[in-house]
Amino acid sequence: MRTSFFDFLLVCLVLFGVAGICHAGELRKNFYEDSCPQAEEVIKNIIWKHVASNSALPAKFLRMHFHDCFVRGCDASLLLNSTANNKAEKEAVPNLSVSGFDVIDEVKAHLEKTCPGTVSCADIVALAARDSVSFQFQKSIWEVLTGRRDGSISRQSEALANIPSPFSSFTTLKSNFSSKGLTVQDLVVLSGAHTLGVGHCNFFSNRLYNFTGKGDSDPSLNSKYATFLKTKCRSLLDNTTTVAMDPESSLSFDTSYFVNLKEQKGMFQSDAALLTNKGASNIVDEMLISGKFFTEFAQSMKRMGAIGVLTGNSGEIRRKCSVVNS
């Protein structure tokens, strides 16, 4: 029988205590119910307004939340700008193409007028990810517990060391997720987010042109799909062109990623890696059922959103998301 989310919370508290990997027990529903009752509605309205005119935003906010949580936990450290003495996470190669910060700043500015010093940037990022994806369905498709506080440290080197690489093997991915308290189930399910958005050629073109250093293609990549990708990415040197990760429905949150994966059409090595492990491959098969995927995605997002959170008196509530309070 699969462990429930609440069992997971209990395990987190028992194993890691107040200072460990997961503090999810201190997050709760409607954290701002008394301090800023309109907060979640304000966030949703602004996010939906922007998604209505920019359908690429759901992928961007999902990625922002993921990249934030995997470095120092979900503490909005990704949002901090570099300073004269420190290169921040934004400067790391995996984050150079992260965008949507302007929308987060708009939400924060609005909330600072309404409820100054109350709603964290970390919670805004978590809710923006959920609300942007949910716009397609006109209802929330997963629950976000709130109560995160903002961190004050952001290091480029830590982003490079912690964000999973698109070139990773299954063993590396499993280890990376495990270090954050996440399971193989979470790894496969959260990879389903690649049904949205685009990939940059330089993160997969080695699979097309030089997989083993001999000018060859990755034999695990569908040959017709490889031919298609070569029409988009003309050489190994192309680091600007982007290609939809889900060629049929890159703006729709659905199970297409898993359908494509079964046809050897996963864009990245890290996608194809999921089929190299029997257990992970079996989970891929389960996720072909949309109802199952949506249910599991909701649970895995809760778990990811609880990684290393700062709560209580830890951290701060930034007044501006890109700089620590002075």
mmCIF file of N, CA and C in Angstrom, residues 103-236:
data_model
loop_
_atom_site.group_PDB
_atom_site.id
_atom_site.type_symbol
_atom_site.label_atom_id
_atom_site.label_comp_id
_atom_site.label_asym_id
_atom_site.label_seq_id
_atom_site.Cartn_x
_atom_site.Cartn_y
_atom_site.Cartn_z
ATOM 1 N N VAL A 103 6.726 38.551 -13.191
ATOM 2 C CA VAL A 103 5.352 38.284 -12.734
ATOM 3 C C VAL A 103 5.344 38.040 -11.220
ATOM 4 N N ILE A 104 6.331 37.311 -10.728
ATOM 5 C CA ILE A 104 6.453 37.094 -9.281
ATOM 6 C C ILE A 104 6.599 38.432 -8.569
ATOM 7 N N ASP A 105 7.404 39.332 -9.151
ATOM 8 C CA ASP A 105 7.599 40.666 -8.558
ATOM 9 C C ASP A 105 6.298 41.454 -8.541
ATOM 10 N N GLU A 106 5.508 41.306 -9.591
ATOM 11 C CA GLU A 106 4.210 42.001 -9.633
ATOM 12 C C GLU A 106 3.287 41.506 -8.526
ATOM 13 N N VAL A 107 3.254 40.181 -8.352
ATOM 14 C CA VAL A 107 2.426 39.595 -7.285
ATOM 15 C C VAL A 107 2.892 40.099 -5.927
ATOM 16 N N LYS A 108 4.204 40.062 -5.715
ATOM 17 C CA LYS A 108 4.768 40.481 -4.426
ATOM 18 C C LYS A 108 4.452 41.936 -4.136
ATOM 19 N N ALA A 109 4.606 42.816 -5.129
ATOM 20 C CA ALA A 109 4.338 44.243 -4.939
ATOM 21 C C ALA A 109 2.885 44.474 -4.538
ATOM 22 N N HIS A 110 1.983 43.726 -5.169
ATOM 23 C CA HIS A 110 0.560 43.852 -4.850
ATOM 24 C C HIS A 110 0.296 43.419 -3.408
ATOM 25 N N LEU A 111 0.883 42.297 -3.018
ATOM 26 C CA LEU A 111 0.671 41.788 -1.665
ATOM 27 C C LEU A 111 1.325 42.668 -0.608
ATOM 28 N N GLU A 112 2.443 43.296 -0.948
ATOM 29 C CA GLU A 112 3.094 44.186 0.015
ATOM 30 C C GLU A 112 2.234 45.417 0.299
ATOM 31 N N LYS A 113 1.447 45.838 -0.689
ATOM 32 C CA LYS A 113 0.523 46.958 -0.460
ATOM 33 C C LYS A 113 -0.641 46.522 0.423
ATOM 34 N N THR A 114 -1.105 45.301 0.192
ATOM 35 C CA THR A 114 -2.278 44.800 0.911
ATOM 36 C C THR A 114 -1.934 44.287 2.299
ATOM 37 N N CYS A 115 -0.887 43.474 2.374
ATOM 38 C CA CYS A 115 -0.478 42.829 3.639
ATOM 39 C C CYS A 115 1.032 42.902 3.750
ATOM 40 N N PRO A 116 1.593 44.057 4.088
ATOM 41 C CA PRO A 116 3.048 44.197 4.096
ATOM 42 C C PRO A 116 3.746 43.206 5.030
ATOM 43 N N GLY A 117 4.867 42.667 4.517
ATOM 44 C CA GLY A 117 5.702 41.783 5.327
ATOM 45 C C GLY A 117 5.042 40.505 5.781
ATOM 46 N N THR A 118 4.110 39.986 4.984
ATOM 47 C CA THR A 118 3.319 38.834 5.442
ATOM 48 C C THR A 118 3.487 37.588 4.586
ATOM 49 N N VAL A 119 3.364 37.741 3.275
ATOM 50 C CA VAL A 119 3.384 36.583 2.371
ATOM 51 C C VAL A 119 4.788 36.388 1.796
ATOM 52 N N SER A 120 5.337 35.196 1.970
ATOM 53 C CA SER A 120 6.712 34.936 1.526
ATOM 54 C C SER A 120 6.802 34.771 0.012
ATOM 55 N N CYS A 121 7.977 35.079 -0.495
ATOM 56 C CA CYS A 121 8.251 34.856 -1.921
ATOM 57 C C CYS A 121 8.232 33.360 -2.221
ATOM 58 N N ALA A 122 8.673 32.546 -1.262
ATOM 59 C CA ALA A 122 8.695 31.089 -1.443
ATOM 60 C C ALA A 122 7.291 30.539 -1.640
ATOM 61 N N ASP A 123 6.336 31.052 -0.870
ATOM 62 C CA ASP A 123 4.952 30.613 -1.049
ATOM 63 C C ASP A 123 4.380 31.116 -2.366
ATOM 64 N N ILE A 124 4.750 32.324 -2.758
ATOM 65 C CA ILE A 124 4.267 32.869 -4.031
ATOM 66 C C ILE A 124 4.718 31.980 -5.189
ATOM 67 N N VAL A 125 5.988 31.530 -5.155
ATOM 68 C CA VAL A 125 6.511 30.665 -6.216
ATOM 69 C C VAL A 125 5.744 29.339 -6.248
ATOM 70 N N ALA A 126 5.512 28.746 -5.071
ATOM 71 C CA ALA A 126 4.796 27.464 -4.998
ATOM 72 C C ALA A 126 3.370 27.602 -5.521
ATOM 73 N N LEU A 127 2.714 28.689 -5.168
ATOM 74 C CA LEU A 127 1.327 28.910 -5.606
ATOM 75 C C LEU A 127 1.269 29.291 -7.086
ATOM 76 N N ALA A 128 2.265 30.030 -7.557
ATOM 77 C CA ALA A 128 2.304 30.410 -8.979
ATOM 78 C C ALA A 128 2.443 29.178 -9.864
ATOM 79 N N ALA A 129 3.241 28.206 -9.420
ATOM 80 C CA ALA A 129 3.397 26.962 -10.182
ATOM 81 C C ALA A 129 2.052 26.255 -10.293
ATOM 82 N N ARG A 130 1.384 26.107 -9.165
ATOM 83 C CA ARG A 130 0.082 25.436 -9.154
ATOM 84 C C ARG A 130 -0.963 26.201 -9.967
ATOM 85 N N ASP A 131 -1.054 27.495 -9.719
ATOM 86 C CA ASP A 131 -2.108 28.283 -10.371
ATOM 87 C C ASP A 131 -1.904 28.403 -11.877
ATOM 88 N N SER A 132 -0.661 28.511 -12.312
ATOM 89 C CA SER A 132 -0.417 28.650 -13.754
ATOM 90 C C SER A 132 -0.806 27.382 -14.502
ATOM 91 N N VAL A 133 -0.466 26.218 -13.954
ATOM 92 C CA VAL A 133 -0.844 24.946 -14.584
ATOM 93 C C VAL A 133 -2.356 24.747 -14.505
ATOM 94 N N SER A 134 -2.950 25.200 -13.410
ATOM 95 C CA SER A 134 -4.383 24.997 -13.185
ATOM 96 C C SER A 134 -5.270 25.849 -14.090
ATOM 97 N N PHE A 135 -4.703 26.915 -14.667
ATOM 98 C CA PHE A 135 -5.502 27.793 -15.532
ATOM 99 C C PHE A 135 -6.189 27.003 -16.638
ATOM 100 N N GLN A 136 -5.485 26.035 -17.187
ATOM 101 C CA GLN A 136 -6.019 25.188 -18.269
ATOM 102 C C GLN A 136 -7.320 24.506 -17.856
ATOM 103 N N PHE A 137 -7.434 24.189 -16.576
ATOM 104 C CA PHE A 137 -8.588 23.433 -16.070
ATOM 105 C C PHE A 137 -9.605 24.329 -15.357
ATOM 106 N N GLN A 138 -9.223 25.600 -15.163
ATOM 107 C CA GLN A 138 -10.073 26.570 -14.463
ATOM 108 C C GLN A 138 -10.434 26.118 -13.046
ATOM 109 N N LYS A 139 -9.534 25.358 -12.446
ATOM 110 C CA LYS A 139 -9.674 24.957 -11.040
ATOM 111 C C LYS A 139 -8.314 24.458 -10.569
ATOM 112 N N SER A 140 -8.080 24.511 -9.275
ATOM 113 C CA SER A 140 -6.804 24.062 -8.734
ATOM 114 C C SER A 140 -6.674 22.551 -8.888
ATOM 115 N N ILE A 141 -5.538 22.102 -9.428
ATOM 116 C CA ILE A 141 -5.393 20.650 -9.627
ATOM 117 C C ILE A 141 -4.440 20.002 -8.624
ATOM 118 N N TRP A 142 -3.861 20.790 -7.719
ATOM 119 C CA TRP A 142 -3.217 20.192 -6.548
ATOM 120 C C TRP A 142 -3.250 21.198 -5.402
ATOM 121 N N GLU A 143 -3.151 20.668 -4.215
ATOM 122 C CA GLU A 143 -3.194 21.491 -3.011
ATOM 123 C C GLU A 143 -1.790 21.969 -2.660
ATOM 124 N N VAL A 144 -1.676 23.239 -2.328
ATOM 125 C CA VAL A 144 -0.394 23.793 -1.885
ATOM 126 C C VAL A 144 -0.516 24.186 -0.415
ATOM 127 N N LEU A 145 0.255 23.512 0.423
ATOM 128 C CA LEU A 145 0.328 23.913 1.822
ATOM 129 C C LEU A 145 1.243 25.137 1.893
ATOM 130 N N THR A 146 0.971 26.062 2.805
ATOM 131 C CA THR A 146 1.720 27.314 2.875
ATOM 132 C C THR A 146 2.311 27.528 4.269
ATOM 133 N N GLY A 147 3.137 28.559 4.359
ATOM 134 C CA GLY A 147 3.824 28.841 5.610
ATOM 135 C C GLY A 147 5.336 28.846 5.444
ATOM 136 N N ARG A 148 5.806 28.762 4.186
ATOM 137 C CA ARG A 148 7.248 28.839 3.923
ATOM 138 C C ARG A 148 7.749 30.243 4.229
ATOM 139 N N ARG A 149 9.012 30.320 4.615
ATOM 140 C CA ARG A 149 9.665 31.614 4.760
ATOM 141 C C ARG A 149 10.854 31.677 3.804
ATOM 142 N N ASP A 150 11.378 32.875 3.613
ATOM 143 C CA ASP A 150 12.399 33.098 2.591
ATOM 144 C C ASP A 150 13.811 32.977 3.152
ATOM 145 N N GLY A 151 14.689 32.358 2.356
ATOM 146 C CA GLY A 151 16.089 32.226 2.728
ATOM 147 C C GLY A 151 16.867 33.486 2.409
ATOM 148 N N SER A 152 18.093 33.552 2.883
ATOM 149 C CA SER A 152 18.926 34.740 2.662
ATOM 150 C C SER A 152 20.220 34.417 1.930
ATOM 151 N N ILE A 153 20.394 33.138 1.553
ATOM 152 C CA ILE A 153 21.620 32.711 0.874
ATOM 153 C C ILE A 153 21.281 32.136 -0.495
ATOM 154 N N SER A 154 22.037 32.545 -1.504
ATOM 155 C CA SER A 154 21.849 32.039 -2.866
ATOM 156 C C SER A 154 23.199 31.955 -3.536
ATOM 157 N N ARG A 155 23.636 30.728 -3.863
ATOM 158 C CA ARG A 155 24.966 30.542 -4.427
ATOM 159 C C ARG A 155 24.910 29.812 -5.766
ATOM 160 N N GLN A 156 25.568 30.372 -6.753
ATOM 161 C CA GLN A 156 25.646 29.770 -8.086
ATOM 162 C C GLN A 156 26.147 28.332 -8.009
ATOM 163 N N SER A 157 27.174 28.106 -7.211
ATOM 164 C CA SER A 157 27.797 26.783 -7.120
ATOM 165 C C SER A 157 26.830 25.726 -6.596
ATOM 166 N N GLU A 158 25.955 26.108 -5.694
ATOM 167 C CA GLU A 158 25.007 25.149 -5.127
ATOM 168 C C GLU A 158 23.940 24.759 -6.146
ATOM 169 N N ALA A 159 23.587 25.694 -7.016
ATOM 170 C CA ALA A 159 22.625 25.368 -8.075
ATOM 171 C C ALA A 159 23.233 24.349 -9.030
ATOM 172 N N LEU A 160 24.473 24.567 -9.403
ATOM 173 C CA LEU A 160 25.160 23.635 -10.302
ATOM 174 C C LEU A 160 25.262 22.244 -9.697
ATOM 175 N N ALA A 161 25.461 22.193 -8.389
ATOM 176 C CA ALA A 161 25.670 20.915 -7.713
ATOM 177 C C ALA A 161 24.371 20.163 -7.441
ATOM 178 N N ASN A 162 23.247 20.872 -7.351
ATOM 179 C CA ASN A 162 22.012 20.240 -6.890
ATOM 180 C C ASN A 162 20.910 20.052 -7.917
ATOM 181 N N ILE A 163 20.860 20.883 -8.948
ATOM 182 C CA ILE A 163 19.791 20.761 -9.933
ATOM 183 C C ILE A 163 20.092 19.583 -10.860
ATOM 184 N N PRO A 164 19.177 18.635 -10.992
ATOM 185 C CA PRO A 164 19.412 17.463 -11.850
ATOM 186 C C PRO A 164 19.758 17.873 -13.282
ATOM 187 N N SER A 165 20.731 17.194 -13.842
ATOM 188 C CA SER A 165 21.179 17.509 -15.202
ATOM 189 C C SER A 165 20.373 16.734 -16.234
ATOM 190 N N PRO A 166 20.111 17.356 -17.401
ATOM 191 C CA PRO A 166 19.418 16.640 -18.482
ATOM 192 C C PRO A 166 20.273 15.525 -19.078
ATOM 193 N N PHE A 167 21.552 15.466 -18.689
ATOM 194 C CA PHE A 167 22.450 14.420 -19.181
ATOM 195 C C PHE A 167 22.568 13.259 -18.190
ATOM 196 N N SER A 168 21.797 13.308 -17.101
ATOM 197 C CA SER A 168 21.957 12.328 -16.014
ATOM 198 C C SER A 168 21.481 10.928 -16.366
ATOM 199 N N SER A 169 22.159 9.941 -15.764
ATOM 200 C CA SER A 169 21.723 8.544 -15.831
ATOM 201 C C SER A 169 20.648 8.318 -14.777
ATOM 202 N N PHE A 170 19.989 7.164 -14.840
ATOM 203 C CA PHE A 170 18.965 6.852 -13.840
ATOM 204 C C PHE A 170 19.566 6.815 -12.432
ATOM 205 N N THR A 171 20.728 6.203 -12.292
ATOM 206 C CA THR A 171 21.372 6.094 -10.975
ATOM 207 C C THR A 171 21.628 7.467 -10.367
ATOM 208 N N THR A 172 22.099 8.391 -11.191
ATOM 209 C CA THR A 172 22.369 9.753 -10.724
ATOM 210 C C THR A 172 21.075 10.457 -10.342
ATOM 211 N N LEU A 173 20.057 10.313 -11.177
ATOM 212 C CA LEU A 173 18.762 10.940 -10.889
ATOM 213 C C LEU A 173 18.165 10.408 -9.593
ATOM 214 N N LYS A 174 18.198 9.088 -9.441
ATOM 215 C CA LYS A 174 17.649 8.466 -8.231
ATOM 216 C C LYS A 174 18.355 8.993 -6.990
ATOM 217 N N SER A 175 19.679 9.091 -7.056
ATOM 218 C CA SER A 175 20.467 9.589 -5.936
ATOM 219 C C SER A 175 20.148 11.046 -5.641
ATOM 220 N N ASN A 176 20.010 11.847 -6.697
ATOM 221 C CA ASN A 176 19.704 13.262 -6.544
ATOM 222 C C ASN A 176 18.361 13.456 -5.861
ATOM 223 N N PHE A 177 17.349 12.738 -6.324
ATOM 224 C CA PHE A 177 16.014 12.859 -5.740
ATOM 225 C C PHE A 177 15.991 12.314 -4.317
ATOM 226 N N SER A 178 16.687 11.219 -4.104
ATOM 227 C CA SER A 178 16.734 10.614 -2.769
ATOM 228 C C SER A 178 17.350 11.571 -1.756
ATOM 229 N N SER A 179 18.343 12.334 -2.181
ATOM 230 C CA SER A 179 19.001 13.283 -1.279
ATOM 231 C C SER A 179 18.042 14.386 -0.829
ATOM 232 N N LYS A 180 16.948 14.554 -1.562
ATOM 233 C CA LYS A 180 15.934 15.555 -1.203
ATOM 234 C C LYS A 180 14.725 14.923 -0.511
ATOM 235 N N GLY A 181 14.842 13.624 -0.215
ATOM 236 C CA GLY A 181 13.724 12.945 0.438
ATOM 237 C C GLY A 181 12.646 12.504 -0.526
ATOM 238 N N LEU A 182 12.976 12.459 -1.821
ATOM 239 C CA LEU A 182 12.001 12.067 -2.835
ATOM 240 C C LEU A 182 12.312 10.659 -3.361
ATOM 241 N N THR A 183 11.281 9.973 -3.833
ATOM 242 C CA THR A 183 11.381 8.578 -4.263
ATOM 243 C C THR A 183 11.482 8.452 -5.785
ATOM 244 N N VAL A 184 11.678 7.230 -6.257
ATOM 245 C CA VAL A 184 11.661 6.954 -7.698
ATOM 246 C C VAL A 184 10.282 7.304 -8.265
ATOM 247 N N GLN A 185 9.245 7.037 -7.492
ATOM 248 C CA GLN A 185 7.886 7.413 -7.901
ATOM 249 C C GLN A 185 7.821 8.915 -8.176
ATOM 250 N N ASP A 186 8.362 9.711 -7.263
ATOM 251 C CA ASP A 186 8.373 11.165 -7.443
ATOM 252 C C ASP A 186 9.191 11.558 -8.667
ATOM 253 N N LEU A 187 10.330 10.909 -8.852
ATOM 254 C CA LEU A 187 11.192 11.189 -10.005
ATOM 255 C C LEU A 187 10.428 11.010 -11.310
ATOM 256 N N VAL A 188 9.759 9.875 -11.461
ATOM 257 C CA VAL A 188 9.040 9.592 -12.706
ATOM 258 C C VAL A 188 7.853 10.531 -12.870
ATOM 259 N N VAL A 189 7.082 10.689 -11.812
ATOM 260 C CA VAL A 189 5.871 11.508 -11.884
ATOM 261 C C VAL A 189 6.215 12.966 -12.183
ATOM 262 N N LEU A 190 7.200 13.522 -11.475
ATOM 263 C CA LEU A 190 7.564 14.921 -11.687
ATOM 264 C C LEU A 190 8.204 15.148 -13.054
ATOM 265 N N SER A 191 8.826 14.106 -13.612
ATOM 266 C CA SER A 191 9.363 14.219 -14.973
ATOM 267 C C SER A 191 8.235 14.474 -15.972
ATOM 268 N N GLY A 192 7.028 14.071 -15.600
ATOM 269 C CA GLY A 192 5.862 14.308 -16.448
ATOM 270 C C GLY A 192 5.599 15.772 -16.703
ATOM 271 N N ALA A 193 6.214 16.657 -15.910
ATOM 272 C CA ALA A 193 6.084 18.098 -16.143
ATOM 273 C C ALA A 193 6.690 18.488 -17.487
ATOM 274 N N HIS A 194 7.517 17.595 -18.059
ATOM 275 C CA HIS A 194 8.104 17.859 -19.372
ATOM 276 C C HIS A 194 7.076 17.764 -20.495
ATOM 277 N N THR A 195 5.830 17.546 -20.137
ATOM 278 C CA THR A 195 4.759 17.649 -21.135
ATOM 279 C C THR A 195 4.539 19.116 -21.504
ATOM 280 N N LEU A 196 5.092 20.021 -20.683
ATOM 281 C CA LEU A 196 4.980 21.461 -20.928
ATOM 282 C C LEU A 196 6.351 22.043 -21.249
ATOM 283 N N GLY A 197 6.380 23.044 -22.104
ATOM 284 C CA GLY A 197 7.589 23.819 -22.297
ATOM 285 C C GLY A 197 8.517 23.342 -23.399
ATOM 286 N N VAL A 198 9.691 23.953 -23.409
ATOM 287 C CA VAL A 198 10.668 23.720 -24.478
ATOM 288 C C VAL A 198 12.020 23.312 -23.900
ATOM 289 N N GLY A 199 12.835 22.686 -24.750
ATOM 290 C CA GLY A 199 14.202 22.341 -24.377
ATOM 291 C C GLY A 199 15.162 23.055 -25.299
ATOM 292 N N HIS A 200 16.304 23.460 -24.762
ATOM 293 C CA HIS A 200 17.324 24.113 -25.573
ATOM 294 C C HIS A 200 18.183 23.053 -26.268
ATOM 295 N N CYS A 201 18.495 23.290 -27.533
ATOM 296 C CA CYS A 201 19.235 22.310 -28.343
ATOM 297 C C CYS A 201 20.508 21.811 -27.671
ATOM 298 N N ASN A 202 21.237 22.725 -27.007
ATOM 299 C CA ASN A 202 22.529 22.334 -26.458
ATOM 300 C C ASN A 202 22.427 21.326 -25.318
ATOM 301 N N PHE A 203 21.205 21.110 -24.807
ATOM 302 C CA PHE A 203 21.037 20.144 -23.728
ATOM 303 C C PHE A 203 20.652 18.747 -24.240
ATOM 304 N N PHE A 204 20.507 18.610 -25.560
ATOM 305 C CA PHE A 204 20.220 17.265 -26.088
ATOM 306 C C PHE A 204 20.847 16.987 -27.456
ATOM 307 N N SER A 205 21.472 17.983 -28.049
ATOM 308 C CA SER A 205 21.997 17.782 -29.412
ATOM 309 C C SER A 205 23.130 16.753 -29.462
ATOM 310 N N ASN A 206 23.784 16.469 -28.329
ATOM 311 C CA ASN A 206 24.788 15.400 -28.324
ATOM 312 C C ASN A 206 24.158 14.059 -28.670
ATOM 313 N N ARG A 207 22.873 13.898 -28.361
ATOM 314 C CA ARG A 207 22.154 12.664 -28.688
ATOM 315 C C ARG A 207 21.920 12.552 -30.197
ATOM 316 N N LEU A 208 22.020 13.668 -30.882
ATOM 317 C CA LEU A 208 21.775 13.689 -32.324
ATOM 318 C C LEU A 208 23.058 13.561 -33.135
ATOM 319 N N TYR A 209 24.134 14.176 -32.628
ATOM 320 C CA TYR A 209 25.330 14.319 -33.460
ATOM 321 C C TYR A 209 26.605 13.684 -32.923
ATOM 322 N N ASN A 210 26.681 13.441 -31.627
ATOM 323 C CA ASN A 210 27.973 12.990 -31.092
ATOM 324 C C ASN A 210 27.787 12.245 -29.775
ATOM 325 N N PHE A 211 26.963 11.217 -29.802
ATOM 326 C CA PHE A 211 26.562 10.580 -28.549
ATOM 327 C C PHE A 211 27.712 9.878 -27.831
ATOM 328 N N THR A 212 28.577 9.202 -28.578
ATOM 329 C CA THR A 212 29.703 8.504 -27.946
ATOM 330 C C THR A 212 31.050 9.106 -28.350
ATOM 331 N N GLY A 213 30.976 10.308 -28.940
ATOM 332 C CA GLY A 213 32.220 10.956 -29.359
ATOM 333 C C GLY A 213 32.674 10.551 -30.743
ATOM 334 N N LYS A 214 31.828 9.840 -31.472
ATOM 335 C CA LYS A 214 32.201 9.357 -32.814
ATOM 336 C C LYS A 214 31.253 9.894 -33.895
ATOM 337 N N GLY A 215 30.586 11.014 -33.584
ATOM 338 C CA GLY A 215 29.675 11.610 -34.556
ATOM 339 C C GLY A 215 28.410 10.808 -34.764
ATOM 340 N N ASP A 216 28.027 10.040 -33.749
ATOM 341 C CA ASP A 216 26.857 9.166 -33.881
ATOM 342 C C ASP A 216 25.656 9.676 -33.083
ATOM 343 N N SER A 217 24.502 9.036 -33.318
ATOM 344 C CA SER A 217 23.273 9.364 -32.597
ATOM 345 C C SER A 217 23.036 8.365 -31.473
ATOM 346 N N ASP A 218 22.219 8.764 -30.512
ATOM 347 C CA ASP A 218 21.844 7.884 -29.400
ATOM 348 C C ASP A 218 20.909 6.803 -29.943
ATOM 349 N N PRO A 219 21.302 5.529 -29.872
ATOM 350 C CA PRO A 219 20.465 4.459 -30.429
ATOM 351 C C PRO A 219 19.132 4.282 -29.693
ATOM 352 N N SER A 220 19.039 4.848 -28.474
ATOM 353 C CA SER A 220 17.779 4.717 -27.731
ATOM 354 C C SER A 220 16.765 5.791 -28.120
ATOM 355 N N LEU A 221 17.153 6.690 -29.021
ATOM 356 C CA LEU A 221 16.260 7.756 -29.467
ATOM 357 C C LEU A 221 15.549 7.328 -30.742
ATOM 358 N N ASN A 222 14.240 7.466 -30.773
ATOM 359 C CA ASN A 222 13.430 7.134 -31.938
ATOM 360 C C ASN A 222 14.033 7.809 -33.176
ATOM 361 N N SER A 223 14.309 7.041 -34.208
ATOM 362 C CA SER A 223 15.046 7.561 -35.374
ATOM 363 C C SER A 223 14.280 8.667 -36.101
ATOM 364 N N LYS A 224 12.955 8.513 -36.220
ATOM 365 C CA LYS A 224 12.153 9.555 -36.884
ATOM 366 C C LYS A 224 12.153 10.834 -36.055
ATOM 367 N N TYR A 225 12.087 10.658 -34.739
ATOM 368 C CA TYR A 225 12.116 11.821 -33.846
ATOM 369 C C TYR A 225 13.479 12.498 -33.926
ATOM 370 N N ALA A 226 14.545 11.703 -34.002
ATOM 371 C CA ALA A 226 15.895 12.251 -34.125
ATOM 372 C C ALA A 226 16.027 13.066 -35.414
ATOM 373 N N THR A 227 15.456 12.542 -36.501
ATOM 374 C CA THR A 227 15.490 13.261 -37.782
ATOM 375 C C THR A 227 14.763 14.593 -37.665
ATOM 376 N N PHE A 228 13.608 14.575 -36.990
ATOM 377 C CA PHE A 228 12.841 15.809 -36.760
ATOM 378 C C PHE A 228 13.663 16.803 -35.952
ATOM 379 N N LEU A 229 14.290 16.331 -34.871
ATOM 380 C CA LEU A 229 15.071 17.230 -34.011
ATOM 381 C C LEU A 229 16.243 17.846 -34.764
ATOM 382 N N LYS A 230 16.813 17.079 -35.695
ATOM 383 C CA LYS A 230 17.940 17.602 -36.479
ATOM 384 C C LYS A 230 17.507 18.744 -37.394
ATOM 385 N N THR A 231 16.234 18.785 -37.767
ATOM 386 C CA THR A 231 15.749 19.906 -38.590
ATOM 387 C C THR A 231 15.648 21.182 -37.756
ATOM 388 N N LYS A 232 15.585 21.029 -36.448
ATOM 389 C CA LYS A 232 15.488 22.183 -35.547
ATOM 390 C C LYS A 232 16.861 22.590 -35.020
ATOM 391 N N CYS A 233 17.634 21.583 -34.619
ATOM 392 C CA CYS A 233 18.967 21.823 -34.053
ATOM 393 C C CYS A 233 19.988 21.409 -35.107
ATOM 394 N N ARG A 234 20.559 22.384 -35.783
ATOM 395 C CA ARG A 234 21.388 22.104 -36.957
ATOM 396 C C ARG A 234 22.796 21.640 -36.620
ATOM 397 N N SER A 235 23.250 21.914 -35.403
ATOM 398 C CA SER A 235 24.606 21.501 -35.041
ATOM 399 C C SER A 235 24.769 21.437 -33.529
ATOM 400 N N LEU A 236 25.898 20.895 -33.102
ATOM 401 C CA LEU A 236 26.220 20.838 -31.675
ATOM 402 C C LEU A 236 26.455 22.223 -31.092
#
